[in-house]
Structure formats: structure tokens, C-alpha cells
mmCIF file with all atom_site columns, C-alpha atoms in Angstrom:
data_model
loop_
_atom_site.group_PDB
_atom_site.id
_atom_site.type_symbol
_atom_site.label_atom_id
_atom_site.label_alt_id
_atom_site.label_comp_id
_atom_site.label_asym_id
_atom_site.label_entity_id
_atom_site.label_seq_id
_atom_site.pdbx_PDB_ins_code
_atom_site.Cartn_x
_atom_site.Cartn_y
_atom_site.Cartn_z
_atom_site.occupancy
_atom_site.B_iso_or_equiv
_atom_site.pdbx_formal_charge
_atom_site.auth_seq_id
_atom_site.auth_comp_id
_atom_site.auth_asym_id
_atom_site.auth_atom_id
_atom_site.pdbx_PDB_model_num
ATOM 1   C CA . MET J 1 1   ? -12.581 -29.328 1.115   1.00 66.00 ? 1   MET J CA 1
ATOM 2   C CA . PRO J 1 2   ? -10.545 -26.743 -0.675  1.00 89.00 ? 2   PRO J CA 1
ATOM 3   C CA . PHE J 1 3   ? -10.934 -23.346 0.833   1.00 97.00 ? 3   PHE J CA 1
ATOM 4   C CA . ASN J 1 4   ? -13.873 -24.621 2.885   1.00 94.00 ? 4   ASN J CA 1
ATOM 5   C CA . ASN J 1 5   ? -15.951 -24.617 -0.315  1.00 94.00 ? 5   ASN J CA 1
ATOM 6   C CA . GLN J 1 6   ? -15.442 -20.881 -0.811  1.00 97.00 ? 6   GLN J CA 1
ATOM 7   C CA . LYS J 1 7   ? -15.866 -20.413 -4.603  1.00 97.00 ? 7   LYS J CA 1
ATOM 8   C CA . VAL J 1 8   ? -14.623 -16.888 -4.865  1.00 98.00 ? 8   VAL J CA 1
ATOM 9   C CA . LEU J 1 9   ? -11.425 -15.730 -3.324  1.00 98.00 ? 9   LEU J CA 1
ATOM 10  C CA . PRO J 1 10  ? -11.612 -11.928 -3.088  1.00 98.00 ? 10  PRO J CA 1
ATOM 11  C CA . ALA J 1 11  ? -8.370  -10.200 -4.212  1.00 98.00 ? 11  ALA J CA 1
ATOM 12  C CA . VAL J 1 12  ? -7.753  -6.916  -2.487  1.00 97.00 ? 12  VAL J CA 1
ATOM 13  C CA . ARG J 1 13  ? -5.520  -4.144  -3.824  1.00 94.00 ? 13  ARG J CA 1
ATOM 14  C CA . LYS J 1 14  ? -6.356  -1.391  -1.302  1.00 94.00 ? 14  LYS J CA 1
ATOM 15  C CA . ILE J 1 15  ? -6.548  -1.254  2.502   1.00 93.00 ? 15  ILE J CA 1
ATOM 16  C CA . LYS J 1 16  ? -10.122 0.191   2.148   1.00 94.00 ? 16  LYS J CA 1
ATOM 17  C CA . ASP J 1 17  ? -11.234 -2.933  0.175   1.00 95.00 ? 17  ASP J CA 1
ATOM 18  C CA . LEU J 1 18  ? -9.619  -5.204  2.875   1.00 96.00 ? 18  LEU J CA 1
ATOM 19  C CA . GLU J 1 19  ? -11.528 -3.348  5.587   1.00 95.00 ? 19  GLU J CA 1
ATOM 20  C CA . LYS J 1 20  ? -14.765 -4.177  3.756   1.00 92.00 ? 20  LYS J CA 1
ATOM 21  C CA . LEU J 1 21  ? -13.930 -7.811  3.695   1.00 96.00 ? 21  LEU J CA 1
ATOM 22  C CA . LEU J 1 22  ? -13.090 -8.073  7.363   1.00 97.00 ? 22  LEU J CA 1
ATOM 23  C CA . PHE J 1 23  ? -16.709 -8.372  8.354   1.00 95.00 ? 23  PHE J CA 1
ATOM 24  C CA . SER J 1 24  ? -17.679 -10.482 5.380   1.00 96.00 ? 24  SER J CA 1
ATOM 25  C CA . PRO J 1 25  ? -18.306 -14.234 5.445   1.00 96.00 ? 25  PRO J CA 1
ATOM 26  C CA . PHE J 1 26  ? -15.293 -14.770 3.149   1.00 97.00 ? 26  PHE J CA 1
ATOM 27  C CA . GLU J 1 27  ? -12.690 -16.683 5.083   1.00 97.00 ? 27  GLU J CA 1
ATOM 28  C CA . TYR J 1 28  ? -9.885  -16.833 2.537   1.00 98.00 ? 28  TYR J CA 1
ATOM 29  C CA . ILE J 1 29  ? -8.707  -13.569 0.981   1.00 98.00 ? 29  ILE J CA 1
ATOM 30  C CA . VAL J 1 30  ? -5.850  -12.677 -1.457  1.00 98.00 ? 30  VAL J CA 1
ATOM 31  C CA . LEU J 1 31  ? -3.653  -9.661  -0.727  1.00 98.00 ? 31  LEU J CA 1
ATOM 32  C CA . LEU J 1 32  ? -2.282  -7.921  -3.888  1.00 96.00 ? 32  LEU J CA 1
ATOM 33  C CA . ASP J 1 33  ? -0.157  -4.922  -4.356  1.00 92.00 ? 33  ASP J CA 1
ATOM 34  C CA . CYS J 1 34  ? 1.161   -4.567  -0.736  1.00 92.00 ? 34  CYS J CA 1
ATOM 35  C CA . HIS J 1 35  ? 4.167   -2.559  0.464   1.00 94.00 ? 35  HIS J CA 1
ATOM 36  C CA . ILE J 1 36  ? 6.646   -4.501  2.521   1.00 95.00 ? 36  ILE J CA 1
ATOM 37  C CA . GLY J 1 37  ? 6.204   -2.060  5.431   1.00 95.00 ? 37  GLY J CA 1
ATOM 38  C CA . MET J 1 38  ? 2.515   -2.823  5.662   1.00 95.00 ? 38  MET J CA 1
ATOM 39  C CA . LEU J 1 39  ? 2.553   -6.556  5.297   1.00 96.00 ? 39  LEU J CA 1
ATOM 40  C CA . LYS J 1 40  ? 2.697   -7.561  8.926   1.00 97.00 ? 40  LYS J CA 1
ATOM 41  C CA . SER J 1 41  ? -0.009  -5.253  9.985   1.00 97.00 ? 41  SER J CA 1
ATOM 42  C CA . LEU J 1 42  ? -2.362  -6.237  7.091   1.00 97.00 ? 42  LEU J CA 1
ATOM 43  C CA . VAL J 1 43  ? -1.798  -9.962  7.657   1.00 98.00 ? 43  VAL J CA 1
ATOM 44  C CA . ASP J 1 44  ? -2.345  -9.558  11.365  1.00 98.00 ? 44  ASP J CA 1
ATOM 45  C CA . LEU J 1 45  ? -5.497  -7.490  10.815  1.00 98.00 ? 45  LEU J CA 1
ATOM 46  C CA . ALA J 1 46  ? -6.942  -10.088 8.477   1.00 98.00 ? 46  ALA J CA 1
ATOM 47  C CA . LYS J 1 47  ? -6.034  -12.876 10.904  1.00 98.00 ? 47  LYS J CA 1
ATOM 48  C CA . SER J 1 48  ? -7.556  -11.039 13.950  1.00 98.00 ? 48  SER J CA 1
ATOM 49  C CA . HIS J 1 49  ? -10.990 -11.122 12.062  1.00 98.00 ? 49  HIS J CA 1
ATOM 50  C CA . GLY J 1 50  ? -10.701 -14.785 11.288  1.00 98.00 ? 50  GLY J CA 1
ATOM 51  C CA . LYS J 1 51  ? -9.513  -14.459 7.870   1.00 98.00 ? 51  LYS J CA 1
ATOM 52  C CA . LYS J 1 52  ? -6.917  -16.666 6.118   1.00 98.00 ? 52  LYS J CA 1
ATOM 53  C CA . PRO J 1 53  ? -4.770  -14.286 3.967   1.00 98.00 ? 53  PRO J CA 1
ATOM 54  C CA . LEU J 1 54  ? -3.095  -15.561 0.906   1.00 98.00 ? 54  LEU J CA 1
ATOM 55  C CA . LEU J 1 55  ? -0.229  -13.171 -0.054  1.00 98.00 ? 55  LEU J CA 1
ATOM 56  C CA . HIS J 1 56  ? 0.789   -12.652 -3.722  1.00 97.00 ? 56  HIS J CA 1
ATOM 57  C CA . VAL J 1 57  ? 4.602   -12.527 -3.227  1.00 97.00 ? 57  VAL J CA 1
ATOM 58  C CA . ASP J 1 58  ? 5.338   -11.233 -6.717  1.00 96.00 ? 58  ASP J CA 1
ATOM 59  C CA . LEU J 1 59  ? 3.335   -8.047  -6.051  1.00 95.00 ? 59  LEU J CA 1
ATOM 60  C CA . VAL J 1 60  ? 4.919   -7.017  -2.761  1.00 95.00 ? 60  VAL J CA 1
ATOM 61  C CA . GLU J 1 61  ? 6.665   -3.734  -3.303  1.00 95.00 ? 61  GLU J CA 1
ATOM 62  C CA . GLY J 1 62  ? 10.126  -3.478  -1.788  1.00 95.00 ? 62  GLY J CA 1
ATOM 63  C CA . LEU J 1 63  ? 10.645  -7.223  -1.480  1.00 93.00 ? 63  LEU J CA 1
ATOM 64  C CA . LYS J 1 64  ? 13.121  -9.230  -3.581  1.00 92.00 ? 64  LYS J CA 1
ATOM 65  C CA . ASN J 1 65  ? 11.289  -12.249 -4.830  1.00 87.00 ? 65  ASN J CA 1
ATOM 66  C CA . ASP J 1 66  ? 13.551  -15.043 -3.755  1.00 92.00 ? 66  ASP J CA 1
ATOM 67  C CA . GLU J 1 67  ? 14.063  -17.879 -1.167  1.00 94.00 ? 67  GLU J CA 1
ATOM 68  C CA . TYR J 1 68  ? 15.307  -15.539 1.560   1.00 95.00 ? 68  TYR J CA 1
ATOM 69  C CA . ALA J 1 69  ? 12.288  -13.263 1.172   1.00 96.00 ? 69  ALA J CA 1
ATOM 70  C CA . THR J 1 70  ? 9.982   -16.312 1.151   1.00 97.00 ? 70  THR J CA 1
ATOM 71  C CA . GLU J 1 71  ? 11.554  -17.638 4.412   1.00 97.00 ? 71  GLU J CA 1
ATOM 72  C CA . TYR J 1 72  ? 11.032  -14.189 5.997   1.00 97.00 ? 72  TYR J CA 1
ATOM 73  C CA . LEU J 1 73  ? 7.381   -14.110 4.917   1.00 98.00 ? 73  LEU J CA 1
ATOM 74  C CA . CYS J 1 74  ? 6.768   -17.622 6.140   1.00 98.00 ? 74  CYS J CA 1
ATOM 75  C CA . GLN J 1 75  ? 8.455   -17.234 9.454   1.00 97.00 ? 75  GLN J CA 1
ATOM 76  C CA . HIS J 1 76  ? 7.715   -13.633 10.394  1.00 97.00 ? 76  HIS J CA 1
ATOM 77  C CA . ILE J 1 77  ? 4.601   -12.367 8.389   1.00 98.00 ? 77  ILE J CA 1
ATOM 78  C CA . LYS J 1 78  ? 2.850   -15.713 8.656   1.00 98.00 ? 78  LYS J CA 1
ATOM 79  C CA . PRO J 1 79  ? 0.089   -15.544 6.056   1.00 98.00 ? 79  PRO J CA 1
ATOM 80  C CA . THR J 1 80  ? -1.922  -18.753 5.412   1.00 98.00 ? 80  THR J CA 1
ATOM 81  C CA . GLY J 1 81  ? -0.303  -19.103 2.059   1.00 98.00 ? 81  GLY J CA 1
ATOM 82  C CA . LEU J 1 82  ? 1.791   -17.556 -0.698  1.00 98.00 ? 82  LEU J CA 1
ATOM 83  C CA . ILE J 1 83  ? 1.100   -17.125 -4.429  1.00 98.00 ? 83  ILE J CA 1
ATOM 84  C CA . SER J 1 84  ? 3.901   -16.873 -6.850  1.00 98.00 ? 84  SER J CA 1
ATOM 85  C CA . THR J 1 85  ? 5.077   -17.549 -10.347 1.00 97.00 ? 85  THR J CA 1
ATOM 86  C CA . ARG J 1 86  ? 8.553   -18.485 -9.155  1.00 97.00 ? 86  ARG J CA 1
ATOM 87  C CA . ALA J 1 87  ? 9.475   -22.079 -8.473  1.00 97.00 ? 87  ALA J CA 1
ATOM 88  C CA . SER J 1 88  ? 11.865  -21.142 -5.645  1.00 97.00 ? 88  SER J CA 1
ATOM 89  C CA . VAL J 1 89  ? 9.161   -19.362 -3.887  1.00 98.00 ? 89  VAL J CA 1
ATOM 90  C CA . ILE J 1 90  ? 6.688   -22.401 -4.105  1.00 98.00 ? 90  ILE J CA 1
ATOM 91  C CA . LEU J 1 91  ? 9.395   -24.799 -2.922  1.00 98.00 ? 91  LEU J CA 1
ATOM 92  C CA . LYS J 1 92  ? 10.405  -22.657 0.073   1.00 98.00 ? 92  LYS J CA 1
ATOM 93  C CA . THR J 1 93  ? 6.764   -22.066 0.907   1.00 98.00 ? 93  THR J CA 1
ATOM 94  C CA . LYS J 1 94  ? 6.018   -25.878 0.964   1.00 98.00 ? 94  LYS J CA 1
ATOM 95  C CA . GLU J 1 95  ? 9.130   -26.331 3.111   1.00 98.00 ? 95  GLU J CA 1
ATOM 96  C CA . ASN J 1 96  ? 7.620   -23.870 5.626   1.00 98.00 ? 96  ASN J CA 1
ATOM 97  C CA . GLY J 1 97  ? 4.294   -25.703 5.757   1.00 98.00 ? 97  GLY J CA 1
ATOM 98  C CA . LEU J 1 98  ? 2.253   -22.873 4.220   1.00 98.00 ? 98  LEU J CA 1
ATOM 99  C CA . LEU J 1 99  ? -0.236  -23.208 1.324   1.00 98.00 ? 99  LEU J CA 1
ATOM 100 C CA . ALA J 1 100 ? 1.801   -22.855 -1.950  1.00 98.00 ? 100 ALA J CA 1
ATOM 101 C CA . ILE J 1 101 ? -0.103  -21.524 -4.984  1.00 98.00 ? 101 ILE J CA 1
ATOM 102 C CA . GLN J 1 102 ? 1.820   -21.675 -8.311  1.00 98.00 ? 102 GLN J CA 1
ATOM 103 C CA . ARG J 1 103 ? 0.546   -18.919 -10.595 1.00 98.00 ? 103 ARG J CA 1
ATOM 104 C CA . LEU J 1 104 ? 0.766   -19.673 -14.327 1.00 97.00 ? 104 LEU J CA 1
ATOM 105 C CA . PHE J 1 105 ? 0.280   -17.191 -17.177 1.00 96.00 ? 105 PHE J CA 1
ATOM 106 C CA . LEU J 1 106 ? -0.802  -19.408 -20.060 1.00 96.00 ? 106 LEU J CA 1
ATOM 107 C CA . LEU J 1 107 ? -0.196  -17.322 -23.104 1.00 94.00 ? 107 LEU J CA 1
ATOM 108 C CA . ASP J 1 108 ? 0.294   -20.080 -25.628 1.00 96.00 ? 108 ASP J CA 1
ATOM 109 C CA . SER J 1 109 ? 1.043   -23.879 -26.094 1.00 96.00 ? 109 SER J CA 1
ATOM 110 C CA . SER J 1 110 ? 4.661   -23.373 -25.366 1.00 97.00 ? 110 SER J CA 1
ATOM 111 C CA . ALA J 1 111 ? 3.983   -21.753 -21.964 1.00 96.00 ? 111 ALA J CA 1
ATOM 112 C CA . LEU J 1 112 ? 1.517   -24.564 -21.139 1.00 97.00 ? 112 LEU J CA 1
ATOM 113 C CA . ARG J 1 113 ? 4.187   -27.245 -21.932 1.00 96.00 ? 113 ARG J CA 1
ATOM 114 C CA . LYS J 1 114 ? 6.749   -25.402 -19.804 1.00 97.00 ? 114 LYS J CA 1
ATOM 115 C CA . SER J 1 115 ? 4.243   -25.084 -16.997 1.00 97.00 ? 115 SER J CA 1
ATOM 116 C CA . TYR J 1 116 ? 3.656   -28.791 -16.819 1.00 97.00 ? 116 TYR J CA 1
ATOM 117 C CA . ALA J 1 117 ? 7.438   -29.317 -16.386 1.00 97.00 ? 117 ALA J CA 1
ATOM 118 C CA . LEU J 1 118 ? 7.598   -26.703 -13.713 1.00 97.00 ? 118 LEU J CA 1
ATOM 119 C CA . LEU J 1 119 ? 4.618   -28.221 -11.822 1.00 98.00 ? 119 LEU J CA 1
ATOM 120 C CA . LYS J 1 120 ? 6.233   -31.554 -11.747 1.00 97.00 ? 120 LYS J CA 1
ATOM 121 C CA . ARG J 1 121 ? 9.171   -30.016 -9.950  1.00 97.00 ? 121 ARG J CA 1
ATOM 122 C CA . THR J 1 122 ? 7.292   -27.703 -7.501  1.00 98.00 ? 122 THR J CA 1
ATOM 123 C CA . LYS J 1 123 ? 4.243   -29.797 -6.749  1.00 98.00 ? 123 LYS J CA 1
ATOM 124 C CA . PRO J 1 124 ? 2.275   -26.862 -5.407  1.00 98.00 ? 124 PRO J CA 1
ATOM 125 C CA . ASP J 1 125 ? -0.842  -27.247 -3.289  1.00 98.00 ? 125 ASP J CA 1
ATOM 126 C CA . TYR J 1 126 ? -2.825  -25.262 -5.900  1.00 98.00 ? 126 TYR J CA 1
ATOM 127 C CA . ILE J 1 127 ? -2.302  -23.882 -9.383  1.00 98.00 ? 127 ILE J CA 1
ATOM 128 C CA . GLU J 1 128 ? -3.668  -20.541 -10.322 1.00 98.00 ? 128 GLU J CA 1
ATOM 129 C CA . VAL J 1 129 ? -4.284  -20.374 -14.026 1.00 98.00 ? 129 VAL J CA 1
ATOM 130 C CA . LEU J 1 130 ? -4.399  -17.035 -15.837 1.00 97.00 ? 130 LEU J CA 1
ATOM 131 C CA . PRO J 1 131 ? -6.442  -15.957 -17.645 1.00 97.00 ? 131 PRO J CA 1
ATOM 132 C CA . GLY J 1 132 ? -9.120  -17.792 -15.852 1.00 98.00 ? 132 GLY J CA 1
ATOM 133 C CA . VAL J 1 133 ? -11.625 -17.362 -18.758 1.00 97.00 ? 133 VAL J CA 1
ATOM 134 C CA . MET J 1 134 ? -10.388 -20.503 -20.524 1.00 97.00 ? 134 MET J CA 1
ATOM 135 C CA . PRO J 1 135 ? -12.641 -23.415 -19.315 1.00 97.00 ? 135 PRO J CA 1
ATOM 136 C CA . HIS J 1 136 ? -11.041 -26.081 -21.574 1.00 97.00 ? 136 HIS J CA 1
ATOM 137 C CA . ILE J 1 137 ? -7.569  -25.137 -20.313 1.00 97.00 ? 137 ILE J CA 1
ATOM 138 C CA . ILE J 1 138 ? -8.662  -25.125 -16.699 1.00 98.00 ? 138 ILE J CA 1
ATOM 139 C CA . ARG J 1 139 ? -10.093 -28.603 -17.278 1.00 98.00 ? 139 ARG J CA 1
ATOM 140 C CA . GLU J 1 140 ? -6.931  -29.842 -19.062 1.00 97.00 ? 140 GLU J CA 1
ATOM 141 C CA . VAL J 1 141 ? -4.501  -28.497 -16.390 1.00 98.00 ? 141 VAL J CA 1
ATOM 142 C CA . GLY J 1 142 ? -6.612  -30.022 -13.596 1.00 97.00 ? 142 GLY J CA 1
ATOM 143 C CA . GLU J 1 143 ? -6.728  -33.466 -15.322 1.00 97.00 ? 143 GLU J CA 1
ATOM 144 C CA . ASN J 1 144 ? -3.083  -33.468 -16.393 1.00 97.00 ? 144 ASN J CA 1
ATOM 145 C CA . THR J 1 145 ? -1.688  -32.509 -12.948 1.00 98.00 ? 145 THR J CA 1
ATOM 146 C CA . ASN J 1 146 ? -4.207  -33.745 -10.417 1.00 97.00 ? 146 ASN J CA 1
ATOM 147 C CA . ILE J 1 147 ? -3.583  -30.527 -8.573  1.00 98.00 ? 147 ILE J CA 1
ATOM 148 C CA . PRO J 1 148 ? -6.580  -28.310 -7.697  1.00 98.00 ? 148 PRO J CA 1
ATOM 149 C CA . VAL J 1 149 ? -6.890  -25.300 -10.037 1.00 98.00 ? 149 VAL J CA 1
ATOM 150 C CA . VAL J 1 150 ? -7.857  -21.797 -9.161  1.00 98.00 ? 150 VAL J CA 1
ATOM 151 C CA . ALA J 1 151 ? -8.904  -19.560 -12.014 1.00 98.00 ? 151 ALA J CA 1
ATOM 152 C CA . GLY J 1 152 ? -7.890  -15.838 -12.122 1.00 98.00 ? 152 GLY J CA 1
ATOM 153 C CA . GLY J 1 153 ? -7.446  -12.929 -14.386 1.00 97.00 ? 153 GLY J CA 1
ATOM 154 C CA . LEU J 1 154 ? -10.023 -11.369 -16.617 1.00 97.00 ? 154 LEU J CA 1
ATOM 155 C CA . ILE J 1 155 ? -12.832 -12.818 -14.644 1.00 98.00 ? 155 ILE J CA 1
ATOM 156 C CA . ARG J 1 156 ? -15.537 -10.165 -15.217 1.00 97.00 ? 156 ARG J CA 1
ATOM 157 C CA . THR J 1 157 ? -19.024 -11.680 -14.955 1.00 98.00 ? 157 THR J CA 1
ATOM 158 C CA . VAL J 1 158 ? -20.823 -14.278 -12.956 1.00 98.00 ? 158 VAL J CA 1
ATOM 159 C CA . ASP J 1 159 ? -20.924 -16.472 -16.107 1.00 98.00 ? 159 ASP J CA 1
ATOM 160 C CA . ASP J 1 160 ? -17.019 -16.251 -16.062 1.00 98.00 ? 160 ASP J CA 1
ATOM 161 C CA . VAL J 1 161 ? -16.988 -17.569 -12.512 1.00 98.00 ? 161 VAL J CA 1
ATOM 162 C CA . GLU J 1 162 ? -19.579 -20.244 -13.100 1.00 98.00 ? 162 GLU J CA 1
ATOM 163 C CA . ASN J 1 163 ? -17.908 -21.494 -16.347 1.00 98.00 ? 163 ASN J CA 1
ATOM 164 C CA . ALA J 1 164 ? -14.489 -21.712 -14.571 1.00 98.00 ? 164 ALA J CA 1
ATOM 165 C CA . LEU J 1 165 ? -16.154 -23.683 -11.624 1.00 98.00 ? 165 LEU J CA 1
ATOM 166 C CA . ALA J 1 166 ? -17.975 -25.910 -14.116 1.00 98.00 ? 166 ALA J CA 1
ATOM 167 C CA . ALA J 1 167 ? -14.694 -26.645 -15.832 1.00 98.00 ? 167 ALA J CA 1
ATOM 168 C CA . GLY J 1 168 ? -13.237 -27.916 -12.543 1.00 98.00 ? 168 GLY J CA 1
ATOM 169 C CA . ALA J 1 169 ? -11.738 -24.891 -10.991 1.00 98.00 ? 169 ALA J CA 1
ATOM 170 C CA . THR J 1 170 ? -11.801 -25.193 -7.140  1.00 98.00 ? 170 THR J CA 1
ATOM 171 C CA . ALA J 1 171 ? -12.189 -21.425 -6.775  1.00 98.00 ? 171 ALA J CA 1
ATOM 172 C CA . VAL J 1 172 ? -11.831 -18.135 -8.587  1.00 98.00 ? 172 VAL J CA 1
ATOM 173 C CA . THR J 1 173 ? -9.753  -15.172 -7.654  1.00 98.00 ? 173 THR J CA 1
ATOM 174 C CA . THR J 1 174 ? -11.192 -11.757 -8.516  1.00 98.00 ? 174 THR J CA 1
ATOM 175 C CA . SER J 1 175 ? -10.812 -8.099  -7.397  1.00 97.00 ? 175 SER J CA 1
ATOM 176 C CA . ASP J 1 176 ? -14.257 -7.347  -8.783  1.00 97.00 ? 176 ASP J CA 1
ATOM 177 C CA . MET J 1 177 ? -16.447 -6.316  -5.874  1.00 96.00 ? 177 MET J CA 1
ATOM 178 C CA . ASN J 1 178 ? -19.694 -6.993  -7.708  1.00 97.00 ? 178 ASN J CA 1
ATOM 179 C CA . LEU J 1 179 ? -18.568 -10.647 -7.987  1.00 97.00 ? 179 LEU J CA 1
ATOM 180 C CA . TRP J 1 180 ? -17.656 -10.587 -4.309  1.00 96.00 ? 180 TRP J CA 1
ATOM 181 C CA . LYS J 1 181 ? -21.204 -9.447  -3.494  1.00 95.00 ? 181 LYS J CA 1
ATOM 182 C CA . HIS J 1 182 ? -22.830 -11.954 -5.751  1.00 96.00 ? 182 HIS J CA 1
ATOM 183 C CA . PHE J 1 183 ? -20.834 -14.888 -4.423  1.00 95.00 ? 183 PHE J CA 1
ATOM 184 C CA . ASN J 1 184 ? -20.779 -13.776 -0.833  1.00 89.00 ? 184 ASN J CA 1
ATOM 185 C CA . ALA J 1 185 ? -19.992 -16.906 0.965   1.00 58.00 ? 185 ALA J CA 1
#
């Protein structure tokens, strides 16, 4: 059961928003736009409330996005998983036994072809497809890779979420609080 059947993964950009989620039924949450100095306390706070934080490595301020930083995050910060566009981060995350989510920006057919080659190499646990408002691409990526797909980016409405899920997405990431409320686990 991916994400324990949680269909929306709330993505937080501000501490205030994280605090609101601490007492929600959502188990999995995505941490975006964090400063390296706050990472440990944010992850520990989330975990102390029974949450499973997924950290978006590419958006951590003050952290070089490489294998050494990934090793540090896995061994010292200890989130549930890491999200990144970088193959080296995904490979090191898997080595350390955390959930590895490969983020893909699918801008055109060339990006899609290159992504398939990348996914064969990294074999992530999940793929996050952006933008997440392309049901036919979500379906195609899922079918061609046999890796669970998470939809993210430009998800603005209940219909966007439902269309992504109907196309085969395991879950949808969104920072839209109205969608969090609507799909409150």
C-alpha cells in the first residue's frame, strides 16, 4: 500500500504550515524550501508527531546537492525519504535504505525519453511527474516503468487530483491547503 493509501501528500513551505499538519491525519508530508540549519529540528518535530517526512533535497538552502550531502541527510537528519531530480541523490538514498523519489520535469518528448533512460539507471521507489496535470503522461510513465507515479506541480483543483489518481498516480503532492482540507486523510 503506497503511502498507506494517502492520496494527497501535503507539501509545506513554511513552518507555520508544518505546524498545522502536525495534528492532521496525514501521515506522509513533503518538506520544501528548508534551510539546512532547520532541517534536523523540522524532521524531528514531524516524526515526534507520527509523521513520515519526505525531504525535497533540491530545495534545501545551504546544501550542495551531491552524494555527500545525501549521505549526511540519510544518516544524520533521517527523514523517511528524499525527493530529487539528481540521479546520484536517488542512488545514494536507495543505498541508505530510505524512500527514493525521482522528480521529473516533463517539458517535451525529449525530456520524457531522457527520463526513461535515467529511470532505468536509478530505479527509484517512486517517480514524481511534473507537471501533474497530464493524465495521459502519468499513465504512460507508470505503464512504461512499472514504478509508482506521484503527480505534482500545477495541481490546483479537486478535479486535477482526481484526474491524476484516475490516470494511475499513487498520490499527488500539493502545497494547496484547500486540497489538503478536501482530501484530509
